Amino acid sequence: VIRFVAGELRLSVLDAGRIWLDGGAMFGVVPRVLWQRERPPDEQNRICLAMNLLLIEDGRQRILVDTGAGDKWDGKGRSLFGLTPIDTRRLLEPAGIVPEQIDVVINTHLHFDHAGGNTRRDGSGRLLAAFPNAEYVVQRGELELARWDNERIRASYQSDNFEPLVAERRLRLVDGDTDFTRHLRLRVVPGHTPHMQMALVAAGGTTVAFPADLVPTASHVPYPYIMGYDLEPLVTLTTKKRVFPEAVREHWRIVFEHDAELPVGVLEEREGRIRARAVELEG
Ligand SMILES: [Zn+2]
């Protein structure tokens, strides 16, 4: 767990385990020779990715952004993605809290490696909210997409991760950019999916961004490094060109959700190129 302070907020980056995904799909049109040294693939051509989550504690509410892949996996799914499932109780342990203490879960989008920990199975196999006192928040358009069972997107969504929440009336749908609390703004960053949202936390002069799959790792900062998974890669490019200069200018601390080596960094521009670098975290 990485902990830091922004104004009156306590922030923690939680480690929800590793997932191994196809390196070619992770880097889209960028040839393997250009990424393999930085992100060495295994014998199945997969690269190792983290699932970093953000916990925001403002003294009143505890807000968790994304929930990782969860622990509802069978052996086949585990081996396909090299998953070591972590249950929600163990996930929150390093932060010294239990799932019952989470008030809000923000889903950036509903892909299984971001929303898989939303729900769990009880002893009798029934699906329940993994955070029993939480309201879950997602963009309305993202839910609609997740429910549209077509062949191109089907592999990325699992209804077990969101339909039980709809049934329990715990899913709050938002439309577009939303000021969620005084310190937390949800901003739509389209491209990877058309309605993916980024969490933007601002307090005490510090801005922390959780852009999810807009920039999954620090290696995805260069503009053409766009995932093959993205539904609208050219929209991703436009969004990156809109968001990154702002991040440079305002020195955002960026949580790279899928980066095991650089979970938090800043963007800087040198000779017209924007790159990520590690950052010292105070507090
Ligand atoms: Zn995704």
mmCIF file of C-alpha atoms and ligand atoms in Angstrom:
data_model
loop_
_atom_site.group_PDB
_atom_site.id
_atom_site.type_symbol
_atom_site.label_atom_id
_atom_site.label_comp_id
_atom_site.label_asym_id
_atom_site.label_seq_id
_atom_site.Cartn_x
_atom_site.Cartn_y
_atom_site.Cartn_z
ATOM 1 C CA VAL A 1 0.000 0.000 0.000
ATOM 2 C CA ILE A 2 1.207 3.491 -0.900
ATOM 3 C CA ARG A 3 -0.227 6.183 1.358
ATOM 4 C CA PHE A 4 -0.119 9.915 0.945
ATOM 5 C CA VAL A 5 -1.934 13.024 2.016
ATOM 6 C CA ALA A 6 -3.580 15.747 -0.058
ATOM 7 C CA GLY A 7 -4.912 18.550 2.109
ATOM 8 C CA GLU A 8 -7.421 16.987 4.484
ATOM 9 C CA LEU A 9 -7.625 13.771 2.448
ATOM 10 C CA ARG A 10 -5.869 10.515 3.091
ATOM 11 C CA LEU A 11 -5.180 8.589 -0.083
ATOM 12 C CA SER A 12 -4.033 5.001 -0.444
ATOM 13 C CA VAL A 13 -3.092 3.067 -3.550
ATOM 14 C CA LEU A 14 -4.127 -0.529 -2.894
ATOM 15 C CA ASP A 15 -2.690 -3.568 -4.624
ATOM 16 C CA ALA A 16 -5.420 -5.864 -5.974
ATOM 17 C CA GLY A 17 -2.953 -8.358 -7.433
ATOM 18 C CA ARG A 18 -1.570 -9.093 -10.875
ATOM 19 C CA ILE A 19 -3.126 -9.915 -14.223
ATOM 20 C CA TRP A 20 -1.230 -11.166 -17.286
ATOM 21 C CA LEU A 21 -2.562 -9.834 -20.593
ATOM 22 C CA ASP A 22 -1.391 -10.252 -24.169
ATOM 23 C CA GLY A 23 1.430 -7.805 -24.827
ATOM 24 C CA GLY A 24 0.346 -7.201 -28.418
ATOM 25 C CA ALA A 25 -3.188 -6.312 -27.339
ATOM 26 C CA MET A 26 -1.782 -4.024 -24.623
ATOM 27 C CA PHE A 27 0.266 -2.010 -27.110
ATOM 28 C CA GLY A 28 -2.003 -1.946 -30.163
ATOM 29 C CA VAL A 29 -0.144 -0.916 -33.321
ATOM 30 C CA VAL A 30 3.195 -0.510 -31.564
ATOM 31 C CA PRO A 31 5.487 -3.400 -32.635
ATOM 32 C CA ARG A 32 6.800 -5.792 -30.012
ATOM 33 C CA VAL A 33 10.444 -4.813 -30.639
ATOM 34 C CA LEU A 34 9.621 -1.374 -29.256
ATOM 35 C CA TRP A 35 7.977 -2.488 -26.003
ATOM 36 C CA GLN A 36 9.461 -5.879 -25.155
ATOM 37 C CA ARG A 37 12.538 -4.585 -23.356
ATOM 38 C CA GLU A 38 10.504 -2.326 -21.071
ATOM 39 C CA ARG A 39 7.696 -4.866 -20.560
ATOM 40 C CA PRO A 40 9.183 -8.335 -21.099
ATOM 41 C CA PRO A 41 6.515 -10.853 -22.188
ATOM 42 C CA ASP A 42 6.290 -14.430 -20.866
ATOM 43 C CA GLU A 43 6.274 -17.560 -23.078
ATOM 44 C CA GLN A 44 2.578 -16.931 -23.849
ATOM 45 C CA ASN A 45 3.408 -13.366 -24.965
ATOM 46 C CA ARG A 46 1.668 -11.935 -21.905
ATOM 47 C CA ILE A 47 2.934 -9.022 -19.842
ATOM 48 C CA CYS A 48 2.528 -8.590 -16.107
ATOM 49 C CA LEU A 49 0.089 -5.889 -15.055
ATOM 50 C CA ALA A 50 -0.941 -4.577 -11.672
ATOM 51 C CA MET A 51 -4.442 -3.745 -10.563
ATOM 52 C CA ASN A 52 -3.920 -0.638 -8.450
ATOM 53 C CA LEU A 53 -6.956 0.878 -6.765
ATOM 54 C CA LEU A 54 -7.401 4.254 -5.098
ATOM 55 C CA LEU A 55 -8.899 4.684 -1.650
ATOM 56 C CA ILE A 56 -9.971 8.210 -0.708
ATOM 57 C CA GLU A 57 -10.716 8.980 2.955
ATOM 58 C CA ASP A 58 -11.987 12.457 3.775
ATOM 59 C CA GLY A 59 -12.845 11.829 7.421
ATOM 60 C CA ARG A 60 -16.520 11.470 6.579
ATOM 61 C CA GLN A 61 -16.625 8.993 3.704
ATOM 62 C CA ARG A 62 -14.447 6.230 2.340
ATOM 63 C CA ILE A 63 -14.478 6.067 -1.436
ATOM 64 C CA LEU A 64 -12.861 3.245 -3.382
ATOM 65 C CA VAL A 65 -12.083 3.708 -7.064
ATOM 66 C CA ASP A 66 -12.292 0.393 -8.975
ATOM 67 C CA THR A 67 -12.243 -3.056 -7.401
ATOM 68 C CA GLY A 68 -9.793 -5.197 -9.418
ATOM 69 C CA ALA A 69 -10.596 -8.645 -10.791
ATOM 70 C CA GLY A 70 -12.165 -10.007 -7.608
ATOM 71 C CA ASP A 71 -12.127 -13.612 -6.448
ATOM 72 C CA LYS A 72 -15.007 -15.261 -8.319
ATOM 73 C CA TRP A 73 -12.675 -16.993 -10.791
ATOM 74 C CA ASP A 74 -12.578 -20.658 -11.712
ATOM 75 C CA GLY A 75 -9.316 -22.463 -12.509
ATOM 76 C CA LYS A 76 -9.563 -21.855 -16.251
ATOM 77 C CA GLY A 77 -9.982 -18.086 -15.910
ATOM 78 C CA ARG A 78 -7.205 -17.926 -13.333
ATOM 79 C CA SER A 79 -4.699 -19.641 -15.570
ATOM 80 C CA LEU A 80 -5.734 -17.717 -18.718
ATOM 81 C CA PHE A 81 -4.979 -14.397 -17.007
ATOM 82 C CA GLY A 82 -2.418 -15.619 -14.449
ATOM 83 C CA LEU A 83 -4.658 -14.288 -11.685
ATOM 84 C CA THR A 84 -4.065 -14.665 -7.978
ATOM 85 C CA PRO A 85 -7.497 -13.719 -6.671
ATOM 86 C CA ILE A 86 -7.578 -11.464 -3.620
ATOM 87 C CA ASP A 87 -10.778 -11.200 -1.621
ATOM 88 C CA THR A 88 -12.012 -7.791 -0.541
ATOM 89 C CA ARG A 89 -11.185 -8.307 3.114
ATOM 90 C CA ARG A 90 -7.532 -9.012 2.366
ATOM 91 C CA LEU A 91 -7.463 -6.215 -0.190
ATOM 92 C CA LEU A 92 -8.364 -3.570 2.399
ATOM 93 C CA GLU A 93 -6.273 -5.009 5.239
ATOM 94 C CA PRO A 94 -3.158 -2.916 4.515
ATOM 95 C CA ALA A 95 -5.338 0.209 4.805
ATOM 96 C CA GLY A 96 -6.609 -0.986 8.184
ATOM 97 C CA ILE A 97 -10.274 -1.108 7.175
ATOM 98 C CA VAL A 98 -12.914 -3.727 6.353
ATOM 99 C CA PRO A 99 -15.317 -3.881 3.359
ATOM 100 C CA GLU A 100 -18.241 -2.737 5.545
ATOM 101 C CA GLN A 101 -16.495 0.627 5.954
ATOM 102 C CA ILE A 102 -16.532 1.516 2.265
ATOM 103 C CA ASP A 103 -19.305 4.058 1.582
ATOM 104 C CA VAL A 104 -18.872 4.516 -2.156
ATOM 105 C CA VAL A 105 -17.350 2.473 -4.953
ATOM 106 C CA ILE A 106 -16.588 4.349 -8.162
ATOM 107 C CA ASN A 107 -16.227 2.159 -11.246
ATOM 108 C CA THR A 108 -14.202 3.851 -13.968
ATOM 109 C CA HIS A 109 -15.796 1.322 -16.317
ATOM 110 C CA LEU A 110 -17.163 -2.205 -15.987
ATOM 111 C CA HIS A 111 -14.408 -4.329 -17.549
ATOM 112 C CA PHE A 112 -13.803 -7.445 -15.448
ATOM 113 C CA ASP A 113 -10.345 -6.348 -14.277
ATOM 114 C CA HIS A 114 -11.813 -3.087 -12.914
ATOM 115 C CA ALA A 115 -15.200 -4.194 -11.567
ATOM 116 C CA GLY A 116 -14.598 -7.878 -10.778
ATOM 117 C CA GLY A 117 -14.303 -7.149 -7.064
ATOM 118 C CA ASN A 118 -17.701 -5.391 -7.010
ATOM 119 C CA THR A 119 -19.463 -8.593 -6.014
ATOM 120 C CA ARG A 120 -18.695 -11.854 -4.242
ATOM 121 C CA ARG A 121 -20.353 -15.224 -3.734
ATOM 122 C CA ASP A 122 -21.564 -16.262 -0.312
ATOM 123 C CA GLY A 123 -21.355 -19.848 1.002
ATOM 124 C CA SER A 124 -24.420 -20.905 -0.988
ATOM 125 C CA GLY A 125 -23.126 -19.377 -4.238
ATOM 126 C CA ARG A 126 -25.402 -16.344 -4.141
ATOM 127 C CA LEU A 127 -23.980 -13.135 -5.627
ATOM 128 C CA LEU A 128 -23.791 -10.190 -3.247
ATOM 129 C CA ALA A 129 -22.272 -6.730 -3.125
ATOM 130 C CA ALA A 130 -18.703 -7.221 -1.856
ATOM 131 C CA PHE A 131 -18.961 -3.852 -0.088
ATOM 132 C CA PRO A 132 -22.287 -4.330 1.703
ATOM 133 C CA ASN A 133 -22.788 -0.709 2.754
ATOM 134 C CA ALA A 134 -21.602 0.956 -0.423
ATOM 135 C CA GLU A 135 -23.319 2.785 -3.197
ATOM 136 C CA TYR A 136 -21.676 1.963 -6.543
ATOM 137 C CA VAL A 137 -21.278 4.674 -9.161
ATOM 138 C CA VAL A 138 -20.835 4.257 -12.895
ATOM 139 C CA GLN A 139 -21.670 6.197 -16.055
ATOM 140 C CA ARG A 140 -25.093 5.287 -17.465
ATOM 141 C CA GLY A 141 -23.616 4.828 -20.962
ATOM 142 C CA GLU A 142 -21.051 2.379 -19.596
ATOM 143 C CA LEU A 143 -23.760 0.176 -18.077
ATOM 144 C CA GLU A 144 -25.672 0.244 -21.352
ATOM 145 C CA LEU A 145 -22.547 -0.833 -23.213
ATOM 146 C CA ALA A 146 -21.787 -3.592 -20.711
ATOM 147 C CA ARG A 147 -25.286 -4.984 -21.240
ATOM 148 C CA TRP A 148 -24.961 -4.946 -25.012
ATOM 149 C CA ASP A 149 -23.819 -8.494 -25.561
ATOM 150 C CA ASN A 150 -21.944 -8.250 -28.859
ATOM 151 C CA GLU A 151 -19.007 -10.350 -30.056
ATOM 152 C CA ARG A 152 -16.346 -7.620 -29.992
ATOM 153 C CA ILE A 153 -16.854 -6.588 -26.371
ATOM 154 C CA ARG A 154 -18.312 -9.713 -24.764
ATOM 155 C CA ALA A 155 -14.990 -11.035 -23.409
ATOM 156 C CA SER A 156 -14.414 -7.866 -21.370
ATOM 157 C CA TYR A 157 -17.679 -7.773 -19.419
ATOM 158 C CA GLN A 158 -19.175 -10.216 -16.919
ATOM 159 C CA SER A 159 -22.722 -9.486 -15.821
ATOM 160 C CA ASP A 160 -22.034 -11.086 -12.396
ATOM 161 C CA ASN A 161 -20.020 -7.964 -11.611
ATOM 162 C CA PHE A 162 -22.879 -5.477 -12.064
ATOM 163 C CA GLU A 163 -26.340 -7.084 -12.446
ATOM 164 C CA PRO A 164 -26.496 -8.111 -8.746
ATOM 165 C CA LEU A 165 -25.899 -4.434 -7.874
ATOM 166 C CA VAL A 166 -28.705 -3.326 -10.180
ATOM 167 C CA ALA A 167 -30.953 -5.924 -8.512
ATOM 168 C CA GLU A 168 -29.972 -4.661 -5.038
ATOM 169 C CA ARG A 169 -30.609 -1.063 -6.224
ATOM 170 C CA ARG A 170 -27.103 -0.062 -5.279
ATOM 171 C CA LEU A 171 -25.903 1.159 -8.631
ATOM 172 C CA ARG A 172 -26.079 4.915 -9.055
ATOM 173 C CA LEU A 173 -25.849 6.002 -12.656
ATOM 174 C CA VAL A 174 -24.296 9.336 -13.557
ATOM 175 C CA ASP A 175 -24.422 11.147 -16.877
ATOM 176 C CA GLY A 176 -21.253 12.899 -17.968
ATOM 177 C CA ASP A 177 -18.840 14.945 -15.856
ATOM 178 C CA THR A 178 -19.969 15.027 -12.243
ATOM 179 C CA ASP A 179 -18.785 16.850 -9.126
ATOM 180 C CA PHE A 180 -19.154 13.946 -6.765
ATOM 181 C CA THR A 181 -17.861 15.536 -3.558
ATOM 182 C CA ARG A 182 -16.128 18.814 -2.805
ATOM 183 C CA HIS A 183 -12.824 17.098 -3.591
ATOM 184 C CA LEU A 184 -13.744 14.490 -6.150
ATOM 185 C CA ARG A 185 -14.731 15.090 -9.736
ATOM 186 C CA LEU A 186 -15.662 12.339 -12.162
ATOM 187 C CA ARG A 187 -14.653 13.187 -15.672
ATOM 188 C CA VAL A 188 -15.523 11.237 -18.782
ATOM 189 C CA VAL A 189 -12.408 10.215 -20.726
ATOM 190 C CA PRO A 190 -13.721 8.428 -23.808
ATOM 191 C CA GLY A 191 -11.836 6.094 -26.116
ATOM 192 C CA HIS A 192 -11.056 2.861 -24.295
ATOM 193 C CA THR A 193 -14.822 2.698 -23.859
ATOM 194 C CA PRO A 194 -17.074 5.598 -24.906
ATOM 195 C CA HIS A 195 -18.110 6.445 -21.330
ATOM 196 C CA MET A 196 -15.116 5.518 -19.176
ATOM 197 C CA GLN A 197 -14.679 7.980 -16.315
ATOM 198 C CA MET A 198 -11.563 9.259 -14.562
ATOM 199 C CA ALA A 199 -11.477 10.182 -10.879
ATOM 200 C CA LEU A 200 -9.885 13.555 -10.211
ATOM 201 C CA VAL A 201 -9.136 14.379 -6.576
ATOM 202 C CA ALA A 202 -8.059 17.880 -5.613
ATOM 203 C CA ALA A 203 -7.195 19.070 -2.114
ATOM 204 C CA GLY A 204 -4.562 21.177 -0.415
ATOM 205 C CA GLY A 205 -3.073 22.270 -3.738
ATOM 206 C CA THR A 206 -2.503 18.680 -4.885
ATOM 207 C CA THR A 207 -4.380 16.985 -7.712
ATOM 208 C CA VAL A 208 -4.430 13.218 -7.976
ATOM 209 C CA ALA A 209 -5.796 11.592 -11.115
ATOM 210 C CA PHE A 210 -6.953 8.043 -11.619
ATOM 211 C CA PRO A 211 -7.335 7.844 -15.409
ATOM 212 C CA ALA A 212 -7.838 4.041 -15.539
ATOM 213 C CA ASP A 213 -7.302 2.610 -19.024
ATOM 214 C CA LEU A 214 -6.765 5.992 -20.686
ATOM 215 C CA VAL A 215 -3.144 5.381 -19.670
ATOM 216 C CA PRO A 216 -2.918 1.938 -18.053
ATOM 217 C CA THR A 217 0.843 2.029 -17.435
ATOM 218 C CA ALA A 218 3.597 4.631 -17.619
ATOM 219 C CA SER A 219 4.650 2.979 -20.897
ATOM 220 C CA HIS A 220 1.355 4.141 -22.422
ATOM 221 C CA VAL A 221 2.080 7.838 -22.015
ATOM 222 C CA PRO A 222 3.490 8.391 -25.561
ATOM 223 C CA TYR A 223 0.536 9.320 -27.782
ATOM 224 C CA PRO A 224 0.609 6.361 -30.225
ATOM 225 C CA TYR A 225 0.813 3.806 -27.387
ATOM 226 C CA ILE A 226 -2.886 2.941 -27.377
ATOM 227 C CA MET A 227 -4.261 -0.470 -26.462
ATOM 228 C CA GLY A 228 -5.697 -2.831 -29.057
ATOM 229 C CA TYR A 229 -8.503 -3.351 -26.561
ATOM 230 C CA ASP A 230 -9.718 0.242 -27.028
ATOM 231 C CA LEU A 231 -13.079 0.490 -28.784
ATOM 232 C CA GLU A 232 -12.320 3.925 -30.229
ATOM 233 C CA PRO A 233 -8.523 4.297 -30.474
ATOM 234 C CA LEU A 234 -8.642 7.641 -32.293
ATOM 235 C CA VAL A 235 -10.897 9.019 -29.590
ATOM 236 C CA THR A 236 -8.353 7.788 -27.010
ATOM 237 C CA LEU A 237 -5.732 9.807 -28.893
ATOM 238 C CA THR A 238 -7.877 12.950 -28.794
ATOM 239 C CA THR A 239 -8.594 12.458 -25.091
ATOM 240 C CA LYS A 240 -4.890 11.976 -24.293
ATOM 241 C CA LYS A 241 -4.054 15.182 -26.180
ATOM 242 C CA ARG A 242 -6.693 17.050 -24.208
ATOM 243 C CA VAL A 243 -5.872 15.633 -20.765
ATOM 244 C CA PHE A 244 -2.073 15.232 -20.738
ATOM 245 C CA PRO A 245 -1.095 18.916 -21.231
ATOM 246 C CA GLU A 246 -3.411 19.742 -18.330
ATOM 247 C CA ALA A 247 -1.753 17.049 -16.213
ATOM 248 C CA VAL A 248 1.696 18.452 -17.045
ATOM 249 C CA ARG A 249 0.663 22.024 -16.306
ATOM 250 C CA GLU A 250 -1.007 21.226 -13.004
ATOM 251 C CA HIS A 251 1.501 18.578 -11.861
ATOM 252 C CA TRP A 252 -1.137 15.920 -11.353
ATOM 253 C CA ARG A 253 -0.039 12.839 -9.477
ATOM 254 C CA ILE A 254 -1.242 10.064 -11.720
ATOM 255 C CA VAL A 255 -2.142 6.609 -10.501
ATOM 256 C CA PHE A 256 -1.311 4.156 -13.279
ATOM 257 C CA GLU A 257 -3.868 1.483 -12.553
ATOM 258 C CA HIS A 258 -2.070 -1.340 -14.365
ATOM 259 C CA ASP A 259 1.561 -0.422 -13.661
ATOM 260 C CA ALA A 260 3.318 -2.730 -11.191
ATOM 261 C CA GLU A 261 6.582 -0.768 -11.321
ATOM 262 C CA LEU A 262 5.373 2.835 -11.361
ATOM 263 C CA PRO A 263 1.991 2.959 -9.608
ATOM 264 C CA VAL A 264 2.140 6.734 -9.112
ATOM 265 C CA GLY A 265 3.967 9.237 -11.288
ATOM 266 C CA VAL A 266 3.810 12.668 -12.849
ATOM 267 C CA LEU A 267 3.907 13.687 -16.496
ATOM 268 C CA GLU A 268 6.507 16.089 -17.774
ATOM 269 C CA GLU A 269 7.170 17.602 -21.145
ATOM 270 C CA ARG A 270 10.644 17.759 -22.597
ATOM 271 C CA GLU A 271 11.490 18.748 -26.149
ATOM 272 C CA GLY A 272 7.849 18.465 -27.119
ATOM 273 C CA ARG A 273 7.444 14.930 -25.760
ATOM 274 C CA ILE A 274 5.406 14.014 -22.705
ATOM 275 C CA ARG A 275 6.781 11.223 -20.515
ATOM 276 C CA ALA A 276 6.093 9.829 -17.048
ATOM 277 C CA ARG A 277 8.494 9.948 -14.156
ATOM 278 C CA ALA A 278 8.397 8.730 -10.584
ATOM 279 C CA VAL A 279 7.362 11.180 -7.915
ATOM 280 C CA GLU A 280 8.231 11.609 -4.263
ATOM 281 C CA LEU A 281 5.070 11.363 -2.226
ATOM 282 C CA GLU A 282 4.846 13.423 0.912
ATOM 283 C CA GLY A 283 2.858 12.368 3.940
HETATM 284 ZN ZN ZN B 1 -10.681 -1.694 -19.546
#
